[in-house]
Amino acid sequence: MTRKNKRSADNATSLTAAINKVPQHVAIIMDGNGRWAKARGLSRLQGHKEGTETVSTIVRACKKLGVKYLTLYAFSVENWCRPKQEINGLMKLLIHFLSKKVSELHENKVRLRVAGRIHDLPGKVQEALTQVMKATEHYDGGQLILALSYGGRAEITDAIVKIAKQVKAGTLTPAGIDENVIAANMYLPDVPDPDLLIRTSGEMRISNFLLWQISYSELYVTDVMWPDFKEEEFKKALASYAGRHRRFGNIK
Ligand code: FPP
C-alpha cells in the first residue's frame, strides 16, 4: 500500500469510528448540480443526471450506515419557474430513476414515499411514483422520501386548510388546535422530524424546506456540490452529527 493510500484508508477508518451515533432521519437539500455542470462546460441537465447518481449512492449509504429515513429535496414548488426544458428533463430523470431503482428498493425492503403536491406533477410521473409507492408500502427496511413539488409554506398552508375543514365539520374546535394537531396534518405525519439537515454547495439557506419539521434539526452545510457528494462526504456529515450535543432548548 502506498503512503497516500494508507493515509486515505486511515482517514476512512477514523471517520467510520467517529460515527458513533447515527441519525434516524436525514434530510438533504441537494444543491449545486447546475454549478457542477457549468464548471465542466456541461449542460445543467447533465449536472442533474450526475446528481441522480449521487442519489443512488446516498440511498445505499443510508442502508449501510443505518439511517432509517432519508428525505431528498428533489423539486420545489418554486422550481416550476425554471425553463420548461429543464423541468421536463428533471421529470424524465425521475421516471428513469424509479424504473432503475425499484429492484434495489425491493431487495433492501425500502419504502418509497412522496412529500409534496403530487397532483401538480405530470401524469406519467404520478403514475410511476404511485406504482412504486404501492409496491413498497409494506416494507420496513427504511424509507426514501422524495420531496416533489414541495414547499414548506405550501405544506403548512395545506395543513391549515385541512384543519379548517375539520373545524367547519365540527370534528375539531379552535381550542383543540395545538402543535400535535398541526403536526398530524402535515404530509407525512408518522415520519419523525429530521435529526440532521444537510445542504450541499455552500449556500446558507433553508429554501422553504421542511419549515415545520426542522425546528431542532442539526444543520450541516458543505461546499461540495451535490454530484460530488459521495459516501465519504456523507460520512463526514454523520461524523459531525455524532459530535453534536442536542439540547432541544434544555440546558443539559
Ligand atoms: C438543485 O441544484 C437541484 C435540483 C433543483 C434538482 C435536484 C434533482 C436531482 C438531484 C436529480 C433528480 C432527483 C431524483 C430523486 C432522481 P441547482 O440546479 O439549483 O444547482 P445550481 O444552484 O448550481 O444551479
mmCIF file of C-alpha atoms and ligand atoms in Angstrom:
data_model
loop_
_atom_site.group_PDB
_atom_site.id
_atom_site.type_symbol
_atom_site.label_atom_id
_atom_site.label_comp_id
_atom_site.label_asym_id
_atom_site.label_seq_id
_atom_site.Cartn_x
_atom_site.Cartn_y
_atom_site.Cartn_z
ATOM 1 C CA MET A 1 0.000 0.000 0.000
ATOM 2 C CA THR A 2 1.374 3.440 -0.928
ATOM 3 C CA ARG A 3 1.688 6.104 1.777
ATOM 4 C CA LYS A 4 -1.138 8.118 0.169
ATOM 5 C CA ASN A 5 -3.454 5.090 0.024
ATOM 6 C CA LYS A 6 -2.633 4.224 3.633
ATOM 7 C CA ARG A 7 -3.431 7.791 4.739
ATOM 8 C CA SER A 8 -6.816 7.743 3.000
ATOM 9 C CA ALA A 9 -7.578 4.266 4.437
ATOM 10 C CA ASP A 10 -6.681 5.589 7.923
ATOM 11 C CA ASN A 11 -8.928 8.642 7.380
ATOM 12 C CA ALA A 12 -11.807 6.416 6.287
ATOM 13 C CA THR A 13 -11.344 4.227 9.380
ATOM 14 C CA SER A 14 -11.291 7.191 11.765
ATOM 15 C CA LEU A 15 -14.333 8.687 10.025
ATOM 16 C CA THR A 16 -16.273 5.449 10.470
ATOM 17 C CA ALA A 17 -15.172 5.284 14.131
ATOM 18 C CA ALA A 18 -16.425 8.865 14.653
ATOM 19 C CA ILE A 19 -19.946 7.872 13.569
ATOM 20 C CA ASN A 20 -20.893 6.500 16.973
ATOM 21 C CA LYS A 21 -24.400 7.968 16.882
ATOM 22 C CA VAL A 22 -26.412 7.610 13.676
ATOM 23 C CA PRO A 23 -29.300 9.992 12.923
ATOM 24 C CA GLN A 24 -32.614 8.254 12.421
ATOM 25 C CA HIS A 25 -33.736 10.765 9.794
ATOM 26 C CA VAL A 26 -31.503 12.725 7.414
ATOM 27 C CA ALA A 27 -32.966 15.388 5.126
ATOM 28 C CA ILE A 28 -30.916 16.792 2.261
ATOM 29 C CA ILE A 29 -31.109 19.938 0.140
ATOM 30 C CA MET A 30 -29.335 18.603 -2.945
ATOM 31 C CA ASP A 31 -27.871 21.788 -4.368
ATOM 32 C CA GLY A 32 -25.183 22.601 -6.914
ATOM 33 C CA ASN A 33 -25.986 20.407 -9.918
ATOM 34 C CA GLY A 34 -26.070 23.443 -12.218
ATOM 35 C CA ARG A 35 -22.782 24.906 -10.977
ATOM 36 C CA TRP A 36 -21.112 21.500 -11.096
ATOM 37 C CA ALA A 37 -22.121 21.184 -14.756
ATOM 38 C CA LYS A 38 -21.169 24.762 -15.659
ATOM 39 C CA ALA A 39 -17.680 24.309 -14.212
ATOM 40 C CA ARG A 40 -17.207 21.382 -16.593
ATOM 41 C CA GLY A 41 -18.725 23.012 -19.687
ATOM 42 C CA LEU A 42 -21.732 20.672 -19.473
ATOM 43 C CA SER A 43 -25.460 21.361 -19.662
ATOM 44 C CA ARG A 44 -27.484 21.842 -16.461
ATOM 45 C CA LEU A 45 -29.311 18.626 -17.275
ATOM 46 C CA GLN A 46 -26.039 16.724 -17.290
ATOM 47 C CA GLY A 47 -25.489 18.091 -13.793
ATOM 48 C CA HIS A 48 -28.879 16.758 -12.713
ATOM 49 C CA LYS A 49 -28.057 13.404 -14.343
ATOM 50 C CA GLU A 50 -24.862 13.154 -12.321
ATOM 51 C CA GLY A 51 -26.864 14.282 -9.286
ATOM 52 C CA THR A 52 -29.151 11.286 -9.804
ATOM 53 C CA GLU A 53 -26.098 9.022 -9.464
ATOM 54 C CA THR A 54 -25.402 10.663 -6.119
ATOM 55 C CA VAL A 55 -28.998 9.966 -5.053
ATOM 56 C CA SER A 56 -28.369 6.245 -5.652
ATOM 57 C CA THR A 57 -25.078 6.384 -3.753
ATOM 58 C CA ILE A 58 -26.602 8.092 -0.727
ATOM 59 C CA VAL A 59 -29.640 5.766 -0.624
ATOM 60 C CA ARG A 60 -27.184 2.851 -0.478
ATOM 61 C CA ALA A 61 -25.030 4.585 2.141
ATOM 62 C CA CYS A 62 -28.109 5.111 4.357
ATOM 63 C CA LYS A 63 -28.865 1.408 4.247
ATOM 64 C CA LYS A 64 -25.259 0.553 5.030
ATOM 65 C CA LEU A 65 -24.867 3.057 7.875
ATOM 66 C CA GLY A 66 -28.285 2.543 9.492
ATOM 67 C CA VAL A 67 -30.118 5.779 8.599
ATOM 68 C CA LYS A 68 -33.805 4.806 8.597
ATOM 69 C CA TYR A 69 -35.379 7.831 6.872
ATOM 70 C CA LEU A 70 -33.873 9.833 4.026
ATOM 71 C CA THR A 71 -35.767 12.853 2.699
ATOM 72 C CA LEU A 72 -34.438 14.410 -0.507
ATOM 73 C CA TYR A 73 -35.493 17.832 -1.768
ATOM 74 C CA ALA A 74 -35.820 16.847 -5.411
ATOM 75 C CA PHE A 75 -38.179 19.526 -6.786
ATOM 76 C CA SER A 76 -39.614 22.542 -5.003
ATOM 77 C CA VAL A 77 -42.836 24.435 -5.694
ATOM 78 C CA GLU A 78 -40.568 27.302 -6.775
ATOM 79 C CA ASN A 79 -38.743 25.045 -9.280
ATOM 80 C CA TRP A 80 -41.826 25.178 -11.551
ATOM 81 C CA CYS A 81 -40.486 28.617 -12.593
ATOM 82 C CA ARG A 82 -37.426 27.041 -14.260
ATOM 83 C CA PRO A 83 -37.250 26.725 -18.080
ATOM 84 C CA LYS A 84 -39.636 24.092 -19.437
ATOM 85 C CA GLN A 85 -36.765 22.110 -20.913
ATOM 86 C CA GLU A 86 -35.077 21.750 -17.517
ATOM 87 C CA ILE A 87 -38.357 20.777 -15.805
ATOM 88 C CA ASN A 88 -39.074 18.140 -18.464
ATOM 89 C CA GLY A 89 -35.534 16.822 -18.170
ATOM 90 C CA LEU A 90 -35.844 16.521 -14.384
ATOM 91 C CA MET A 91 -39.167 14.682 -14.694
ATOM 92 C CA LYS A 92 -37.641 12.241 -17.212
ATOM 93 C CA LEU A 93 -34.698 11.639 -14.878
ATOM 94 C CA LEU A 94 -37.110 10.925 -12.058
ATOM 95 C CA ILE A 95 -39.031 8.343 -14.114
ATOM 96 C CA HIS A 96 -35.762 6.733 -15.204
ATOM 97 C CA PHE A 97 -34.502 6.672 -11.614
ATOM 98 C CA LEU A 98 -37.688 4.965 -10.421
ATOM 99 C CA SER A 99 -37.565 2.268 -13.081
ATOM 100 C CA LYS A 100 -33.868 1.631 -12.448
ATOM 101 C CA LYS A 101 -34.038 1.671 -8.662
ATOM 102 C CA VAL A 102 -37.213 -0.253 -7.974
ATOM 103 C CA SER A 103 -35.415 -3.627 -7.783
ATOM 104 C CA GLU A 104 -32.920 -2.207 -5.278
ATOM 105 C CA LEU A 105 -35.778 -0.867 -3.146
ATOM 106 C CA HIS A 106 -37.345 -4.348 -3.160
ATOM 107 C CA GLU A 107 -34.022 -6.000 -2.350
ATOM 108 C CA ASN A 108 -33.459 -3.738 0.646
ATOM 109 C CA LYS A 109 -37.121 -3.579 1.711
ATOM 110 C CA VAL A 110 -37.052 0.220 1.417
ATOM 111 C CA ARG A 111 -40.350 2.066 1.205
ATOM 112 C CA LEU A 112 -40.698 4.949 -1.259
ATOM 113 C CA ARG A 113 -42.855 7.905 -0.236
ATOM 114 C CA VAL A 114 -43.505 11.380 -1.570
ATOM 115 C CA ALA A 115 -43.996 14.652 0.285
ATOM 116 C CA GLY A 116 -45.484 17.486 -1.717
ATOM 117 C CA ARG A 117 -48.269 18.496 -4.085
ATOM 118 C CA ILE A 118 -48.043 15.275 -6.045
ATOM 119 C CA HIS A 119 -51.193 16.185 -8.045
ATOM 120 C CA ASP A 120 -49.231 19.026 -9.699
ATOM 121 C CA LEU A 121 -46.708 16.598 -11.235
ATOM 122 C CA PRO A 122 -47.140 15.341 -14.837
ATOM 123 C CA GLY A 123 -49.465 12.317 -15.109
ATOM 124 C CA LYS A 124 -46.647 9.947 -16.141
ATOM 125 C CA VAL A 125 -44.582 10.915 -13.088
ATOM 126 C CA GLN A 126 -47.578 10.488 -10.788
ATOM 127 C CA GLU A 127 -48.218 7.031 -12.271
ATOM 128 C CA ALA A 128 -44.609 5.909 -11.876
ATOM 129 C CA LEU A 129 -44.481 7.203 -8.286
ATOM 130 C CA THR A 130 -47.823 5.670 -7.320
ATOM 131 C CA GLN A 131 -46.776 2.310 -8.722
ATOM 132 C CA VAL A 132 -43.507 2.176 -6.749
ATOM 133 C CA MET A 133 -45.090 3.618 -3.583
ATOM 134 C CA LYS A 134 -47.795 0.944 -3.685
ATOM 135 C CA ALA A 135 -45.339 -1.854 -4.398
ATOM 136 C CA THR A 136 -43.122 -0.870 -1.460
ATOM 137 C CA GLU A 137 -45.694 0.332 1.074
ATOM 138 C CA HIS A 138 -45.313 -2.676 3.394
ATOM 139 C CA TYR A 139 -41.528 -2.518 3.647
ATOM 140 C CA ASP A 140 -39.864 -1.615 6.936
ATOM 141 C CA GLY A 141 -36.215 -1.588 5.899
ATOM 142 C CA GLY A 142 -36.104 2.223 5.781
ATOM 143 C CA GLN A 143 -37.907 4.996 3.930
ATOM 144 C CA LEU A 144 -36.817 7.037 0.946
ATOM 145 C CA ILE A 145 -38.919 10.197 0.866
ATOM 146 C CA LEU A 146 -38.827 12.372 -2.227
ATOM 147 C CA ALA A 147 -39.938 15.950 -1.674
ATOM 148 C CA LEU A 148 -41.542 16.769 -5.026
ATOM 149 C CA SER A 149 -43.450 19.910 -5.884
ATOM 150 C CA TYR A 150 -42.732 20.558 -2.240
ATOM 151 C CA GLY A 151 -42.672 23.811 -0.291
ATOM 152 C CA GLY A 152 -42.567 24.222 3.466
ATOM 153 C CA ARG A 153 -45.065 27.092 3.346
ATOM 154 C CA ALA A 154 -47.263 25.118 0.934
ATOM 155 C CA GLU A 155 -47.249 22.179 3.374
ATOM 156 C CA ILE A 156 -48.213 24.400 6.314
ATOM 157 C CA THR A 157 -50.906 26.071 4.185
ATOM 158 C CA ASP A 158 -52.296 22.672 3.148
ATOM 159 C CA ALA A 159 -52.330 21.592 6.807
ATOM 160 C CA ILE A 160 -54.233 24.747 7.809
ATOM 161 C CA VAL A 161 -56.836 24.096 5.097
ATOM 162 C CA LYS A 162 -57.287 20.506 6.380
ATOM 163 C CA ILE A 163 -57.650 21.771 9.951
ATOM 164 C CA ALA A 164 -60.132 24.490 8.930
ATOM 165 C CA LYS A 165 -62.272 21.823 7.233
ATOM 166 C CA GLN A 166 -62.289 19.753 10.445
ATOM 167 C CA VAL A 167 -63.362 22.814 12.455
ATOM 168 C CA LYS A 168 -66.107 23.529 9.903
ATOM 169 C CA ALA A 169 -67.274 19.920 10.085
ATOM 170 C CA GLY A 170 -67.407 20.159 13.876
ATOM 171 C CA THR A 171 -64.843 17.394 14.489
ATOM 172 C CA LEU A 172 -62.357 19.864 15.943
ATOM 173 C CA THR A 173 -62.708 23.054 17.978
ATOM 174 C CA PRO A 174 -60.348 26.060 17.675
ATOM 175 C CA ALA A 175 -59.341 25.487 21.313
ATOM 176 C CA GLY A 176 -58.376 21.931 20.408
ATOM 177 C CA ILE A 177 -55.721 23.061 17.917
ATOM 178 C CA ASP A 178 -52.249 22.544 19.324
ATOM 179 C CA GLU A 179 -48.840 21.597 17.907
ATOM 180 C CA ASN A 180 -49.776 17.914 17.858
ATOM 181 C CA VAL A 181 -52.851 18.646 15.725
ATOM 182 C CA ILE A 182 -50.796 20.722 13.309
ATOM 183 C CA ALA A 183 -48.095 18.033 13.073
ATOM 184 C CA ALA A 184 -50.782 15.392 12.479
ATOM 185 C CA ASN A 185 -51.992 17.317 9.417
ATOM 186 C CA MET A 186 -48.616 17.555 7.678
ATOM 187 C CA TYR A 187 -47.985 15.448 4.542
ATOM 188 C CA LEU A 188 -46.294 12.506 6.331
ATOM 189 C CA PRO A 189 -47.292 12.820 9.988
ATOM 190 C CA ASP A 190 -45.839 9.451 11.016
ATOM 191 C CA VAL A 191 -42.322 10.344 9.875
ATOM 192 C CA PRO A 192 -40.111 11.603 12.730
ATOM 193 C CA ASP A 193 -38.584 15.078 12.378
ATOM 194 C CA PRO A 194 -35.165 15.116 10.694
ATOM 195 C CA ASP A 195 -32.259 14.804 13.126
ATOM 196 C CA LEU A 196 -29.839 16.141 10.560
ATOM 197 C CA LEU A 197 -30.355 18.571 7.673
ATOM 198 C CA ILE A 198 -27.594 18.616 5.083
ATOM 199 C CA ARG A 199 -27.191 21.252 2.376
ATOM 200 C CA THR A 200 -24.604 20.898 -0.353
ATOM 201 C CA SER A 201 -22.960 23.671 -2.425
ATOM 202 C CA GLY A 202 -22.305 26.049 0.459
ATOM 203 C CA GLU A 203 -25.474 28.147 0.358
ATOM 204 C CA MET A 204 -26.619 29.142 3.861
ATOM 205 C CA ARG A 205 -30.336 28.905 3.189
ATOM 206 C CA ILE A 206 -33.272 26.669 4.106
ATOM 207 C CA SER A 207 -35.046 27.405 0.796
ATOM 208 C CA ASN A 208 -38.553 26.629 2.045
ATOM 209 C CA PHE A 209 -37.671 23.037 3.033
ATOM 210 C CA LEU A 210 -39.497 21.261 5.894
ATOM 211 C CA LEU A 211 -40.093 24.527 7.764
ATOM 212 C CA TRP A 212 -42.260 22.862 10.414
ATOM 213 C CA GLN A 213 -40.128 19.752 10.920
ATOM 214 C CA ILE A 214 -36.601 21.196 11.169
ATOM 215 C CA SER A 215 -37.124 23.248 14.351
ATOM 216 C CA TYR A 216 -34.470 21.240 16.190
ATOM 217 C CA SER A 217 -32.616 19.535 13.363
ATOM 218 C CA GLU A 218 -28.848 19.781 13.390
ATOM 219 C CA LEU A 219 -27.515 21.642 10.340
ATOM 220 C CA TYR A 220 -24.575 20.626 8.168
ATOM 221 C CA VAL A 221 -23.569 22.744 5.181
ATOM 222 C CA THR A 222 -20.762 21.674 2.888
ATOM 223 C CA ASP A 223 -19.201 23.468 -0.093
ATOM 224 C CA VAL A 224 -19.199 20.194 -2.020
ATOM 225 C CA MET A 225 -21.603 20.237 -4.979
ATOM 226 C CA TRP A 226 -24.309 17.548 -4.947
ATOM 227 C CA PRO A 227 -22.855 15.465 -7.836
ATOM 228 C CA ASP A 228 -19.599 15.163 -5.834
ATOM 229 C CA PHE A 229 -21.299 14.366 -2.518
ATOM 230 C CA LYS A 230 -20.473 10.667 -2.342
ATOM 231 C CA GLU A 231 -20.282 8.219 0.587
ATOM 232 C CA GLU A 232 -17.139 9.738 2.106
ATOM 233 C CA GLU A 233 -18.755 13.210 2.223
ATOM 234 C CA PHE A 234 -21.937 11.740 3.689
ATOM 235 C CA LYS A 235 -19.859 10.051 6.388
ATOM 236 C CA LYS A 236 -18.264 13.423 7.217
ATOM 237 C CA ALA A 237 -21.749 14.840 7.785
ATOM 238 C CA LEU A 238 -22.696 11.896 10.005
ATOM 239 C CA ALA A 239 -19.436 12.220 11.951
ATOM 240 C CA SER A 240 -20.183 15.914 12.507
ATOM 241 C CA TYR A 241 -23.682 14.998 13.719
ATOM 242 C CA ALA A 242 -22.254 12.391 16.105
ATOM 243 C CA GLY A 243 -20.257 15.156 17.785
ATOM 244 C CA ARG A 244 -23.264 17.424 18.398
ATOM 245 C CA HIS A 245 -24.882 17.889 21.792
ATOM 246 C CA ARG A 246 -28.597 18.260 21.209
ATOM 247 C CA ARG A 247 -30.309 20.176 23.968
ATOM 248 C CA PHE A 248 -33.751 20.911 22.477
ATOM 249 C CA GLY A 249 -33.886 24.175 24.429
ATOM 250 C CA ASN A 250 -32.907 22.470 27.679
ATOM 251 C CA ILE A 251 -29.622 23.145 29.490
ATOM 252 C CA LYS A 252 -28.045 19.687 29.584
HETATM 253 C C1 FPP B 1 -30.545 21.921 -7.189
HETATM 254 O O1 FPP B 1 -29.433 22.208 -7.977
HETATM 255 C C2 FPP B 1 -31.121 20.659 -7.606
HETATM 256 C C3 FPP B 1 -32.383 20.494 -8.063
HETATM 257 C C4 FPP B 1 -33.352 21.600 -8.180
HETATM 258 C C5 FPP B 1 -32.874 19.200 -8.515
HETATM 259 C C6 FPP B 1 -32.347 18.008 -7.802
HETATM 260 C C7 FPP B 1 -32.522 16.829 -8.670
HETATM 261 C C8 FPP B 1 -31.706 15.762 -8.744
HETATM 262 C C9 FPP B 1 -30.566 15.574 -7.873
HETATM 263 C C10 FPP B 1 -31.931 14.692 -9.763
HETATM 264 C C11 FPP B 1 -33.267 14.050 -9.812
HETATM 265 C C12 FPP B 1 -33.749 13.560 -8.499
HETATM 266 C C13 FPP B 1 -34.074 12.285 -8.190
HETATM 267 C C14 FPP B 1 -34.608 11.990 -6.854
HETATM 268 C C15 FPP B 1 -33.906 11.154 -9.105
HETATM 269 P P1 FPP B 1 -29.473 23.501 -8.894
HETATM 270 O O2 FPP B 1 -29.993 23.118 -10.209
HETATM 271 O O3 FPP B 1 -30.244 24.589 -8.230
HETATM 272 O O4 FPP B 1 -27.939 23.855 -8.950
HETATM 273 P P2 FPP B 1 -27.303 25.325 -9.013
HETATM 274 O O5 FPP B 1 -27.748 26.065 -7.784
HETATM 275 O O6 FPP B 1 -25.839 25.053 -9.024
HETATM 276 O O7 FPP B 1 -27.804 25.948 -10.278
#
